[in-house]
PDB file of C-alpha atoms and ligand atoms in Angstrom:
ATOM      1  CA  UNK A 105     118.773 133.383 163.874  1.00 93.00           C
ATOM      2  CA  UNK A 106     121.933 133.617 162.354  1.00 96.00           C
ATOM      3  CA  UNK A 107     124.988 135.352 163.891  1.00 97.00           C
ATOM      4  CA  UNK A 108     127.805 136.984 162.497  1.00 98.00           C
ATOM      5  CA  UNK A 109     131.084 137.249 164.170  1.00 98.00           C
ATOM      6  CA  UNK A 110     133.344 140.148 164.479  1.00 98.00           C
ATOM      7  CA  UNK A 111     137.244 139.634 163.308  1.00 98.00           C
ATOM      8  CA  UNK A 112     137.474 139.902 167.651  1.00 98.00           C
ATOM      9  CA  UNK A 113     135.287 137.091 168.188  1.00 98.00           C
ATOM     10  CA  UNK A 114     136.448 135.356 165.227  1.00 98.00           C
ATOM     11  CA  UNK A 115     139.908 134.889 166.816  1.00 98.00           C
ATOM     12  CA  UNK A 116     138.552 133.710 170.446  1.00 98.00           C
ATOM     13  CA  UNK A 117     137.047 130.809 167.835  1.00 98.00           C
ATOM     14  CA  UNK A 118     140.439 130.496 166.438  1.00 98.00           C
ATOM     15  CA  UNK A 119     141.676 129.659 169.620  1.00 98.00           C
ATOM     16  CA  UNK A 120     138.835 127.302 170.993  1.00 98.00           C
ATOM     17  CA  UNK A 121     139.800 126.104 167.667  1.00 98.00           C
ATOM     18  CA  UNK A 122     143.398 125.528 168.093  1.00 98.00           C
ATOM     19  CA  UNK A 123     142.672 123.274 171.065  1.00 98.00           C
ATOM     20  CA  UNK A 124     140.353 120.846 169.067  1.00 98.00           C
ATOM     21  CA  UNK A 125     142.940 120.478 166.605  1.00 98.00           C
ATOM     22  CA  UNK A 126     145.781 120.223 169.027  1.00 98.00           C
ATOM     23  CA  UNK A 127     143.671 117.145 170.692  1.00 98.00           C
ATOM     24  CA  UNK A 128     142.743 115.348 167.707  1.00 98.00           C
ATOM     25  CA  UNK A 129     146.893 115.618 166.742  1.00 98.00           C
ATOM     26  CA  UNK A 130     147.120 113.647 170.415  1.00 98.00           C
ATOM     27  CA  UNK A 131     144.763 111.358 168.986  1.00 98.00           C
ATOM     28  CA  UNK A 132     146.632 110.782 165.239  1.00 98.00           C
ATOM     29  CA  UNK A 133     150.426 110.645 167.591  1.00 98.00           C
ATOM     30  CA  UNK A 134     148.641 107.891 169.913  1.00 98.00           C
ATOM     31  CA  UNK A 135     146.836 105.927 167.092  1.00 98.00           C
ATOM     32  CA  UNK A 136     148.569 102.010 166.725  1.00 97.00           C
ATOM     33  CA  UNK A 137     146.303  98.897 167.238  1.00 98.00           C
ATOM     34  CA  UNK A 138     145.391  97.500 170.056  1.00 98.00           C
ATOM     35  CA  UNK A 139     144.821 100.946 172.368  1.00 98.00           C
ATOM     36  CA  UNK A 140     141.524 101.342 173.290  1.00 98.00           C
ATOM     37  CA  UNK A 141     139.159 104.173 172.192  1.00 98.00           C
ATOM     38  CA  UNK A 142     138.763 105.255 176.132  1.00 98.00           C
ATOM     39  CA  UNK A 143     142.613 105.978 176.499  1.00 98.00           C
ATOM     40  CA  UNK A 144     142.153 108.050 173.410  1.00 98.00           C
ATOM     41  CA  UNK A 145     138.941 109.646 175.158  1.00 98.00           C
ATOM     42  CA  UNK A 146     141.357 110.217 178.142  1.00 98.00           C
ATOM     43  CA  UNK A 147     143.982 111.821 176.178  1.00 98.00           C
ATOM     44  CA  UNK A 148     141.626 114.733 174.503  1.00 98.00           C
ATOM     45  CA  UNK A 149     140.371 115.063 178.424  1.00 98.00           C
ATOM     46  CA  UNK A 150     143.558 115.992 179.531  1.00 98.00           C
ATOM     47  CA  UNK A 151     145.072 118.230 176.430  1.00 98.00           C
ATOM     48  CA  UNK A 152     141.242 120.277 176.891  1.00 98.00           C
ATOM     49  CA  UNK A 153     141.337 120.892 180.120  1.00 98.00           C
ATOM     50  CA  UNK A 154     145.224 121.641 180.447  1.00 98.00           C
ATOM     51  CA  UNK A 155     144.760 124.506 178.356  1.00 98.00           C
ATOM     52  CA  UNK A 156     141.504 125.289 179.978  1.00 98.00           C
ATOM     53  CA  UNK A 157     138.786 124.719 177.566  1.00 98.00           C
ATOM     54  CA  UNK A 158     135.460 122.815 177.817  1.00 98.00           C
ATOM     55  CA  UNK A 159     134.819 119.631 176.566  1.00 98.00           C
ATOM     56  CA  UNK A 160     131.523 120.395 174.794  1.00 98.00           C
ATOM     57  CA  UNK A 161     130.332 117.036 174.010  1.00 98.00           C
ATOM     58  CA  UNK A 162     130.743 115.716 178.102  1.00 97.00           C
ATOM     59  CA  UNK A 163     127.376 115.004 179.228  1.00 96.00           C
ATOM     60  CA  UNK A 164     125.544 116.743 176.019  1.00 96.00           C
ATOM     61  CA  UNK A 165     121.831 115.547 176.359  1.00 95.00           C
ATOM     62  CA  UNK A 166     123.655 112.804 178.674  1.00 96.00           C
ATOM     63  CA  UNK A 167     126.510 111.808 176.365  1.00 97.00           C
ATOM     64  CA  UNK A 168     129.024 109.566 178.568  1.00 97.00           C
ATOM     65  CA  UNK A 169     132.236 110.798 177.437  1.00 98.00           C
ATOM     66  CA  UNK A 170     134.483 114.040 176.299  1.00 98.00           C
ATOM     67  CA  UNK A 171     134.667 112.893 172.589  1.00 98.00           C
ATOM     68  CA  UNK A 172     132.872 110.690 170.094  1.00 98.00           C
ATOM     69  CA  UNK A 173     135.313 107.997 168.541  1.00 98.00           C
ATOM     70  CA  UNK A 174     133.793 106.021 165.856  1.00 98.00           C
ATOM     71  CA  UNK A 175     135.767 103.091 164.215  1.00 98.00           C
ATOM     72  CA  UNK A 176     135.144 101.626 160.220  1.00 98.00           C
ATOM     73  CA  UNK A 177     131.011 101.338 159.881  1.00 98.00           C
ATOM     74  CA  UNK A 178     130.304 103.930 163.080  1.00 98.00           C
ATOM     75  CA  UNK A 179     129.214 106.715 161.058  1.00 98.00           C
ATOM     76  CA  UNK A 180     129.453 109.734 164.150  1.00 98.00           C
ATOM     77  CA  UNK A 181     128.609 109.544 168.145  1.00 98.00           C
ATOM     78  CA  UNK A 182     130.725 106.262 168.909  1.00 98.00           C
ATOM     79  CA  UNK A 183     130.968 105.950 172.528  1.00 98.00           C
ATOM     80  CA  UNK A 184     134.493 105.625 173.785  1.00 98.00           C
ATOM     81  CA  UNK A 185     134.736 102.324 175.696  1.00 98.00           C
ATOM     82  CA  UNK A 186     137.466 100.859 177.920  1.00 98.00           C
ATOM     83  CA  UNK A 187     137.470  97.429 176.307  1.00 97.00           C
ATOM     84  CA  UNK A 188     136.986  98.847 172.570  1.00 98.00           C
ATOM     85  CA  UNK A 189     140.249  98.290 171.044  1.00 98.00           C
ATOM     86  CA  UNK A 190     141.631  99.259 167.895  1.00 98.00           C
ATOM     87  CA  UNK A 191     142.913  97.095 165.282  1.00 98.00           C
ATOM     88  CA  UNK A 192     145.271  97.420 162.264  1.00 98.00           C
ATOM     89  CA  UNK A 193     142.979  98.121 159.121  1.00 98.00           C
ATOM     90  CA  UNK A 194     140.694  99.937 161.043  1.00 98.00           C
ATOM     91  CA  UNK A 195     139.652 103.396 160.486  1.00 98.00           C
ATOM     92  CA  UNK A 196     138.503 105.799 163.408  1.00 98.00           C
ATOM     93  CA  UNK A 197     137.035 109.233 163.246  1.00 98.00           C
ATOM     94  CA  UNK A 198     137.768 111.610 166.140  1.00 98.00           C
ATOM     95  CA  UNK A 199     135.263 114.298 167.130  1.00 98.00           C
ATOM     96  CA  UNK A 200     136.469 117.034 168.835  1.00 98.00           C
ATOM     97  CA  UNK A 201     134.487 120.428 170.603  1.00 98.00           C
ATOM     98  CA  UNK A 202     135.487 122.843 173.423  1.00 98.00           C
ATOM     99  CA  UNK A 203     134.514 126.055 174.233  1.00 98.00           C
ATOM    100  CA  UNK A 204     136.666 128.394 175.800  1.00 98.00           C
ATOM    101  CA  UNK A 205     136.602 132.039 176.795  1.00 98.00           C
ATOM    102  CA  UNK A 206     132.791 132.080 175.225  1.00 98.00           C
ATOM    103  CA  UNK A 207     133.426 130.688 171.975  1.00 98.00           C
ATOM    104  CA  UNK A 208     133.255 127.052 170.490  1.00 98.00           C
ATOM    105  CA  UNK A 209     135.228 125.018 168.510  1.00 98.00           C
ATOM    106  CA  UNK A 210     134.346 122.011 166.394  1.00 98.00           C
ATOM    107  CA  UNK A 211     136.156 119.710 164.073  1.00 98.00           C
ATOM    108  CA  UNK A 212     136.581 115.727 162.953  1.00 98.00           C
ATOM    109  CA  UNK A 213     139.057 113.594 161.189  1.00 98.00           C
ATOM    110  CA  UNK A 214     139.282 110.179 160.094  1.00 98.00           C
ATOM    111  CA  UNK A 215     142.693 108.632 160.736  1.00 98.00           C
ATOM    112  CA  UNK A 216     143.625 104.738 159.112  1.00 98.00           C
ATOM    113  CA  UNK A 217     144.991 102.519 161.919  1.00 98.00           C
ATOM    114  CA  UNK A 218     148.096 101.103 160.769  1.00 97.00           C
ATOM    115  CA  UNK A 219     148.095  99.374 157.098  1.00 97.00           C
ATOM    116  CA  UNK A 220     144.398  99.771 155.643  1.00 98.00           C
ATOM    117  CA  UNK A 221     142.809  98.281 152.498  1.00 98.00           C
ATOM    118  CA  UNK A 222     142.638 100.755 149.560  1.00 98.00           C
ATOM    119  CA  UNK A 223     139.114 101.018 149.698  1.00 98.00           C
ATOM    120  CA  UNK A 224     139.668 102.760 153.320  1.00 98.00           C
ATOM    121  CA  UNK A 225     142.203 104.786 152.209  1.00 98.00           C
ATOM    122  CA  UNK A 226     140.113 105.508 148.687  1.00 98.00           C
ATOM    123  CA  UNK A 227     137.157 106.566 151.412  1.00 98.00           C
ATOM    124  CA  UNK A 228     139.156 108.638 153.592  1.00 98.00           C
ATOM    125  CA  UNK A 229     141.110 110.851 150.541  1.00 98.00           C
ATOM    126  CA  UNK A 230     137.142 111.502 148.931  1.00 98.00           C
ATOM    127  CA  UNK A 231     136.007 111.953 152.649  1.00 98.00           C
ATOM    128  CA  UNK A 232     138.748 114.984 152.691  1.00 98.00           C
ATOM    129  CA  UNK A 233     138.495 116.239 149.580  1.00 98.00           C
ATOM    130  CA  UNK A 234     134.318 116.896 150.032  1.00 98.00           C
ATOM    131  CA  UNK A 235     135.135 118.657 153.287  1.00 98.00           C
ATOM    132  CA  UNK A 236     137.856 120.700 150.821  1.00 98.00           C
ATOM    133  CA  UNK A 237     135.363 120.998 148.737  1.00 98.00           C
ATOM    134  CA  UNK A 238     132.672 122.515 150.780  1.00 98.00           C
ATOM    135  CA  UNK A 239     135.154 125.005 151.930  1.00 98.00           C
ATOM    136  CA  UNK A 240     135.899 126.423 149.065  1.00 98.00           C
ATOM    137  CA  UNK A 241     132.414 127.091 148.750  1.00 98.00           C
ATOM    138  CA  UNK A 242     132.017 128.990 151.897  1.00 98.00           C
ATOM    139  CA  UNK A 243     132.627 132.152 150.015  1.00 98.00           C
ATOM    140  CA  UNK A 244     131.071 135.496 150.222  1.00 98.00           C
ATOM    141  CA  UNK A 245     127.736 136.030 147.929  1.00 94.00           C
ATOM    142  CA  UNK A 246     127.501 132.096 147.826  1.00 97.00           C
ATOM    143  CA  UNK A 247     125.020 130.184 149.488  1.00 96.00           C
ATOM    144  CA  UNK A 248     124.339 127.376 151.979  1.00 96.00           C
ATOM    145  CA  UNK A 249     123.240 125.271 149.477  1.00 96.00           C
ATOM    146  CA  UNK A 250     126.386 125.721 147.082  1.00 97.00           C
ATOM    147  CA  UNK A 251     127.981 123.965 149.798  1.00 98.00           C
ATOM    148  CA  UNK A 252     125.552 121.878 150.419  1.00 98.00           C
ATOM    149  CA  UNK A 253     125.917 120.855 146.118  1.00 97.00           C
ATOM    150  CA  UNK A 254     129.938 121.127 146.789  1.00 98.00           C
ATOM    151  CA  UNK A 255     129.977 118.340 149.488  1.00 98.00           C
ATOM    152  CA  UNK A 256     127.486 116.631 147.632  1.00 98.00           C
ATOM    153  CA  UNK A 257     128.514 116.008 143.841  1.00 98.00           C
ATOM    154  CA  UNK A 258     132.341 115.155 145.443  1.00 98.00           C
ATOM    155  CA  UNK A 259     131.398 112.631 147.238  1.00 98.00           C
ATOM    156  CA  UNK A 260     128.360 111.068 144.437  1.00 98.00           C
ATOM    157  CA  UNK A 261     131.192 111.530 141.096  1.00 98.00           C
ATOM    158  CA  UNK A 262     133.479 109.394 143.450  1.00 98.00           C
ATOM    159  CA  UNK A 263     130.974 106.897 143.883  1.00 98.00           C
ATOM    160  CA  UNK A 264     130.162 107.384 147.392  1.00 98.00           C
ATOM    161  CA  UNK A 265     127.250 108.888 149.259  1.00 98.00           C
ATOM    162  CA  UNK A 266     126.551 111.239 151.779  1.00 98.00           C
ATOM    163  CA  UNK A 267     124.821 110.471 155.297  1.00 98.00           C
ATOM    164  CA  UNK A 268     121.450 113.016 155.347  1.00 96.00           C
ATOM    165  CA  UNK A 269     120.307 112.525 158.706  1.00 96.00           C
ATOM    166  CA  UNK A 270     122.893 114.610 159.721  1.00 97.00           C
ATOM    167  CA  UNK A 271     124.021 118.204 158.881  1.00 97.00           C
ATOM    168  CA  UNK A 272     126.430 120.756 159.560  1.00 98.00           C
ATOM    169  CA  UNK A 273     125.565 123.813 161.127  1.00 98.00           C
ATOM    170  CA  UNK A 274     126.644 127.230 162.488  1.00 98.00           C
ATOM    171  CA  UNK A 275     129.258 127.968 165.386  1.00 98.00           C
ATOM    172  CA  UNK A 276     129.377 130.463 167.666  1.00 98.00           C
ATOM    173  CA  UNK A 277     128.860 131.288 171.318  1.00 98.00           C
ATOM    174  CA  UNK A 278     126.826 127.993 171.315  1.00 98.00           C
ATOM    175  CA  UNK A 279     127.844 123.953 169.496  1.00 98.00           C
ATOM    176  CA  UNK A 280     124.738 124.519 167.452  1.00 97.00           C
ATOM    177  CA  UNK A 281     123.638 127.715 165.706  1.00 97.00           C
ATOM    178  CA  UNK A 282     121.854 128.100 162.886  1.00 96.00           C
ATOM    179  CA  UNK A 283     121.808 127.505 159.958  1.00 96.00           C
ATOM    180  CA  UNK A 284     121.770 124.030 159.285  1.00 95.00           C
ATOM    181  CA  UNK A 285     124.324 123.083 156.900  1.00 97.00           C
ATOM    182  CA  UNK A 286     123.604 119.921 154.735  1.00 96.00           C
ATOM    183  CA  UNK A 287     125.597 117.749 152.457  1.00 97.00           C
ATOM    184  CA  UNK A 288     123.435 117.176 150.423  1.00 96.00           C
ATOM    185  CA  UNK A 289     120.565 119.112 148.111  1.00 93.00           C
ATOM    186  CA  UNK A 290     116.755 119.054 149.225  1.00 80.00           C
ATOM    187  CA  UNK A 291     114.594 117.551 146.239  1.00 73.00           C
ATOM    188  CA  UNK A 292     112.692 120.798 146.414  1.00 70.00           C
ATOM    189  CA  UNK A 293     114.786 124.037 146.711  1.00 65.00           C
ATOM    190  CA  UNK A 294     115.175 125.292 150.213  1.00 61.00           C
ATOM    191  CA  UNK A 295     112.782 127.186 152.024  1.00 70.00           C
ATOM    192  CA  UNK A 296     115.803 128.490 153.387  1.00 80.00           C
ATOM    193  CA  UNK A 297     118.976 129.530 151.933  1.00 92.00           C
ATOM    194  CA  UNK A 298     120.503 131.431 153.723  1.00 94.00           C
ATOM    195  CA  UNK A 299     124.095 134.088 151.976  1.00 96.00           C
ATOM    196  CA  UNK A 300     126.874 133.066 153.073  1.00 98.00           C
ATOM    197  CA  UNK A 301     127.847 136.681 154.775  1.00 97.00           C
ATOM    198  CA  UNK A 302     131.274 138.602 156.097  1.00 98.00           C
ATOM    199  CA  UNK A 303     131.076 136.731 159.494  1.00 98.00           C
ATOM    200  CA  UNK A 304     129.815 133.613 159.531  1.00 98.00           C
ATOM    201  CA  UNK A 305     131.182 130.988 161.207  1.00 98.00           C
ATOM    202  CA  UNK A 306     130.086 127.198 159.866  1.00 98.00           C
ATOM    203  CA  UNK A 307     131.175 124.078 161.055  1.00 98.00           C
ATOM    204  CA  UNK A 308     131.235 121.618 158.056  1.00 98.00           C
ATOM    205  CA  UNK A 309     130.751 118.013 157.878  1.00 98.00           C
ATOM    206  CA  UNK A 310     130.670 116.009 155.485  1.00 98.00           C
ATOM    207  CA  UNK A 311     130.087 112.073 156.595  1.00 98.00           C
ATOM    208  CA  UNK A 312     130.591 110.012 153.524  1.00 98.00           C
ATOM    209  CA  UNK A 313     129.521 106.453 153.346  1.00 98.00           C
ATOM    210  CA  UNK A 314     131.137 103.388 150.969  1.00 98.00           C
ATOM    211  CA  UNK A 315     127.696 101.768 150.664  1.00 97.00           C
ATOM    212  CA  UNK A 316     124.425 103.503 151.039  1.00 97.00           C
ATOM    213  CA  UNK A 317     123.050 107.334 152.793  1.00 97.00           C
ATOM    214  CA  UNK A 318     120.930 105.394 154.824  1.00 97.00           C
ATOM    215  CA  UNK A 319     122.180 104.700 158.974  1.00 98.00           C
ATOM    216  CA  UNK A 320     120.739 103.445 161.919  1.00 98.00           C
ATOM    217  CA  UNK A 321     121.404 104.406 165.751  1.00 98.00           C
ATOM    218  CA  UNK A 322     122.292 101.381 167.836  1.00 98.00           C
ATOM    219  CA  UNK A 323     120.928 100.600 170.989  1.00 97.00           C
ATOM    220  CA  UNK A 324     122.889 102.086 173.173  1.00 97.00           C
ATOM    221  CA  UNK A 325     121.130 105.897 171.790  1.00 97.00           C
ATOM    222  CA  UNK A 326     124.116 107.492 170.650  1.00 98.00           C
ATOM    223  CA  UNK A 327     126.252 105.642 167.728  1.00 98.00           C
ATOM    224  CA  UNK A 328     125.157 105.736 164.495  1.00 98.00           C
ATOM    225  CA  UNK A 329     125.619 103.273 161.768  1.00 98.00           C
ATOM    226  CA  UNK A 330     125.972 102.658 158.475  1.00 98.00           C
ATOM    227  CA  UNK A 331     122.776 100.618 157.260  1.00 98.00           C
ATOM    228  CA  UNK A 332     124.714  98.234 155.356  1.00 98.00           C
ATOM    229  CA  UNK A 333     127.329  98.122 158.147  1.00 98.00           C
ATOM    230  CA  UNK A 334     129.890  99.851 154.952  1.00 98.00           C
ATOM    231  CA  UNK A 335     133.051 102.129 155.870  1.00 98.00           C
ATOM    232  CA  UNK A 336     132.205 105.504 156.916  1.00 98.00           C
ATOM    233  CA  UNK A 337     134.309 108.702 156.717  1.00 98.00           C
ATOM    234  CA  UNK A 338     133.952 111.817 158.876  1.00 98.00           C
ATOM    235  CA  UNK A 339     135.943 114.997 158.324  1.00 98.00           C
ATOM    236  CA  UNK A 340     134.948 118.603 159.739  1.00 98.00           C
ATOM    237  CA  UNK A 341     136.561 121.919 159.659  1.00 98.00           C
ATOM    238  CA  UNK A 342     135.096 124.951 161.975  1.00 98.00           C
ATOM    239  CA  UNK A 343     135.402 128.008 158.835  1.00 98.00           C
ATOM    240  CA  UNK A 344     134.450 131.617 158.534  1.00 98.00           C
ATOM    241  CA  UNK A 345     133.411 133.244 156.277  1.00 98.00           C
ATOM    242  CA  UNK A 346     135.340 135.959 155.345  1.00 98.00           C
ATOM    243  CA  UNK A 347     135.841 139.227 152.583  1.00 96.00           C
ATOM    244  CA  UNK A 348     139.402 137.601 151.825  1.00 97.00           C
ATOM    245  CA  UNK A 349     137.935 134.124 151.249  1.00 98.00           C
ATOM    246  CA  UNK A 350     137.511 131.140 154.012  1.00 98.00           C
ATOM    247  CA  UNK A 351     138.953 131.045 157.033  1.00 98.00           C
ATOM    248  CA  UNK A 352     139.456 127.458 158.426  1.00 98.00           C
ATOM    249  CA  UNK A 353     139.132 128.297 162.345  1.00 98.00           C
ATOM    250  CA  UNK A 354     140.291 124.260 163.775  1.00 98.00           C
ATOM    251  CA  UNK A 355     144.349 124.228 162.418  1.00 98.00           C
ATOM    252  CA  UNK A 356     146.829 123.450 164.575  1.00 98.00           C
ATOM    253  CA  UNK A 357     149.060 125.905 166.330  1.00 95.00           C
ATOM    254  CA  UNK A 358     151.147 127.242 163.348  1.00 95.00           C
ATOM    255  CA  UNK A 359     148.624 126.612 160.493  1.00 96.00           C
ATOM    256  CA  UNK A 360     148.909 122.763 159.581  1.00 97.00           C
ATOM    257  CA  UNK A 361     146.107 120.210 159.231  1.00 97.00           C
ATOM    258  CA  UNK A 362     146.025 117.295 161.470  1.00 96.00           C
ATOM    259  CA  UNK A 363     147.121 114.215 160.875  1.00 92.00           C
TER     260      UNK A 363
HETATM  261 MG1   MG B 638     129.795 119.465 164.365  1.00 85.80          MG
END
């Protein structure tokens, strides 16, 4: 069932949003080589719960930590570690959610570590422009799957392609709501495609791979990885849908992107 949010509710997301994007600044201002992805995991602890949100990913279906941090071929889910240290070249996506006051917020970005090779840095502009792209999508009278096509023929023209096995999907009083929100176009026209309608809140997600769609989970349940062990990109805004045109939800105090 899909909800839509009143311009009231919309702003309690704004400011569950706020937070994400506040933490995942802490992350970009903290980024060098050699600190390890558990002080980062640390850092989003403390900016959440200092402003008195909940870090939604803590313990979700057992998750160990308060934020996935997944570095070069780690697709999404990488488990902060203590003795998992970043080095220069390396690229890291941060995954942020909190809830707060009843209403989530959700959002990635994928930062470069110091000097990276221009393939990264090729990877990470496409990675931002499908996420762009899927925005601009998320427009009244469109439909999921015109964002779905959006995120899609970005990140295909540029040569890259886009992970399947994992979607987007609707935001709300809950992480998950429906609908699903792919990056990609079933081979047979969805069952269901849902209108994009005054209210609803998506959180998109594009996770664009160098090499191949295809990705594995490791052993330890949680990260997954490219197939092919090639660079992966994640970048996610939180975005309502709105008369006036999207409304990206996870900005920074003020209006700015991350980073
Ligand atoms: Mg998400």
């Amino acid at each position: 069932m899909i909800s839509y949010r009143t311009p009231e509710e919309i702003e309690k997301m704004r400011q569950a949003g706020r937070i994400v994007a506040g933490a995942i600044q802490e992350v970009w201002k903290a980024l060098r080589p050699g600190v390890s992805t558990q002080e980062l995991d640390l850092l989003i602890r403390d900016f959440v719960l200092d402003r008195g949100g909940k870090l939604l990913f803590y313990r979700y279906r057992g998750f160990p930590a308060n934020s996935c941090l997944s570095i070069n071929h780690e697709v999404v889910h990488g488990i902060p570690k203590r003795r998992r240290k970043l080095a220069e070249g390396d690229i890291l996506s941060v995954d942020v959610g909190v809830k707060i006051r009843g209403y989530c917020g959700d959002a990635a970005w994928t930062f470069p570590v110091g000097e990276v090779s221009d393939e990264a840095r090729r990877l990470l502009a496409v990675g931002h422009e499908c996420l762009q792209r899927g925005i601009a999508a998320s427009r009244v009278g469109q439909r999921i799957s015109d964002v779905s096509r959006a995120i899609q023929s970005c990140a295909e023209s540029s040569g890259y392609h886009v992970v399947k096995k994992f979607v987007g999907h609707g935001i709300g009083s809950q992480l998950h709501e429906d609908p699903q929100v792919p990056n990609y176009l079933e081979e047979k026209p969805l069952r269901h495609d849902p209108a994009l309608r005054e209210g609803m809140v998506l959180a998109i997600e594009p996770m664009v791979n160098i090499g191949t769609d295809d990705v594995e989970i490791l052993d330890d349940g949680w990260t997954v990885v490219t197939k092919d062990r090639s660079l992966s990109a994640h970048f996610e805004h939180t975005v309502a849908v709105r008369g006036e045109g999207p409304d990206i939800l996870t900005l920074l105090e003020g209006g700015a992107e991350v980073g």
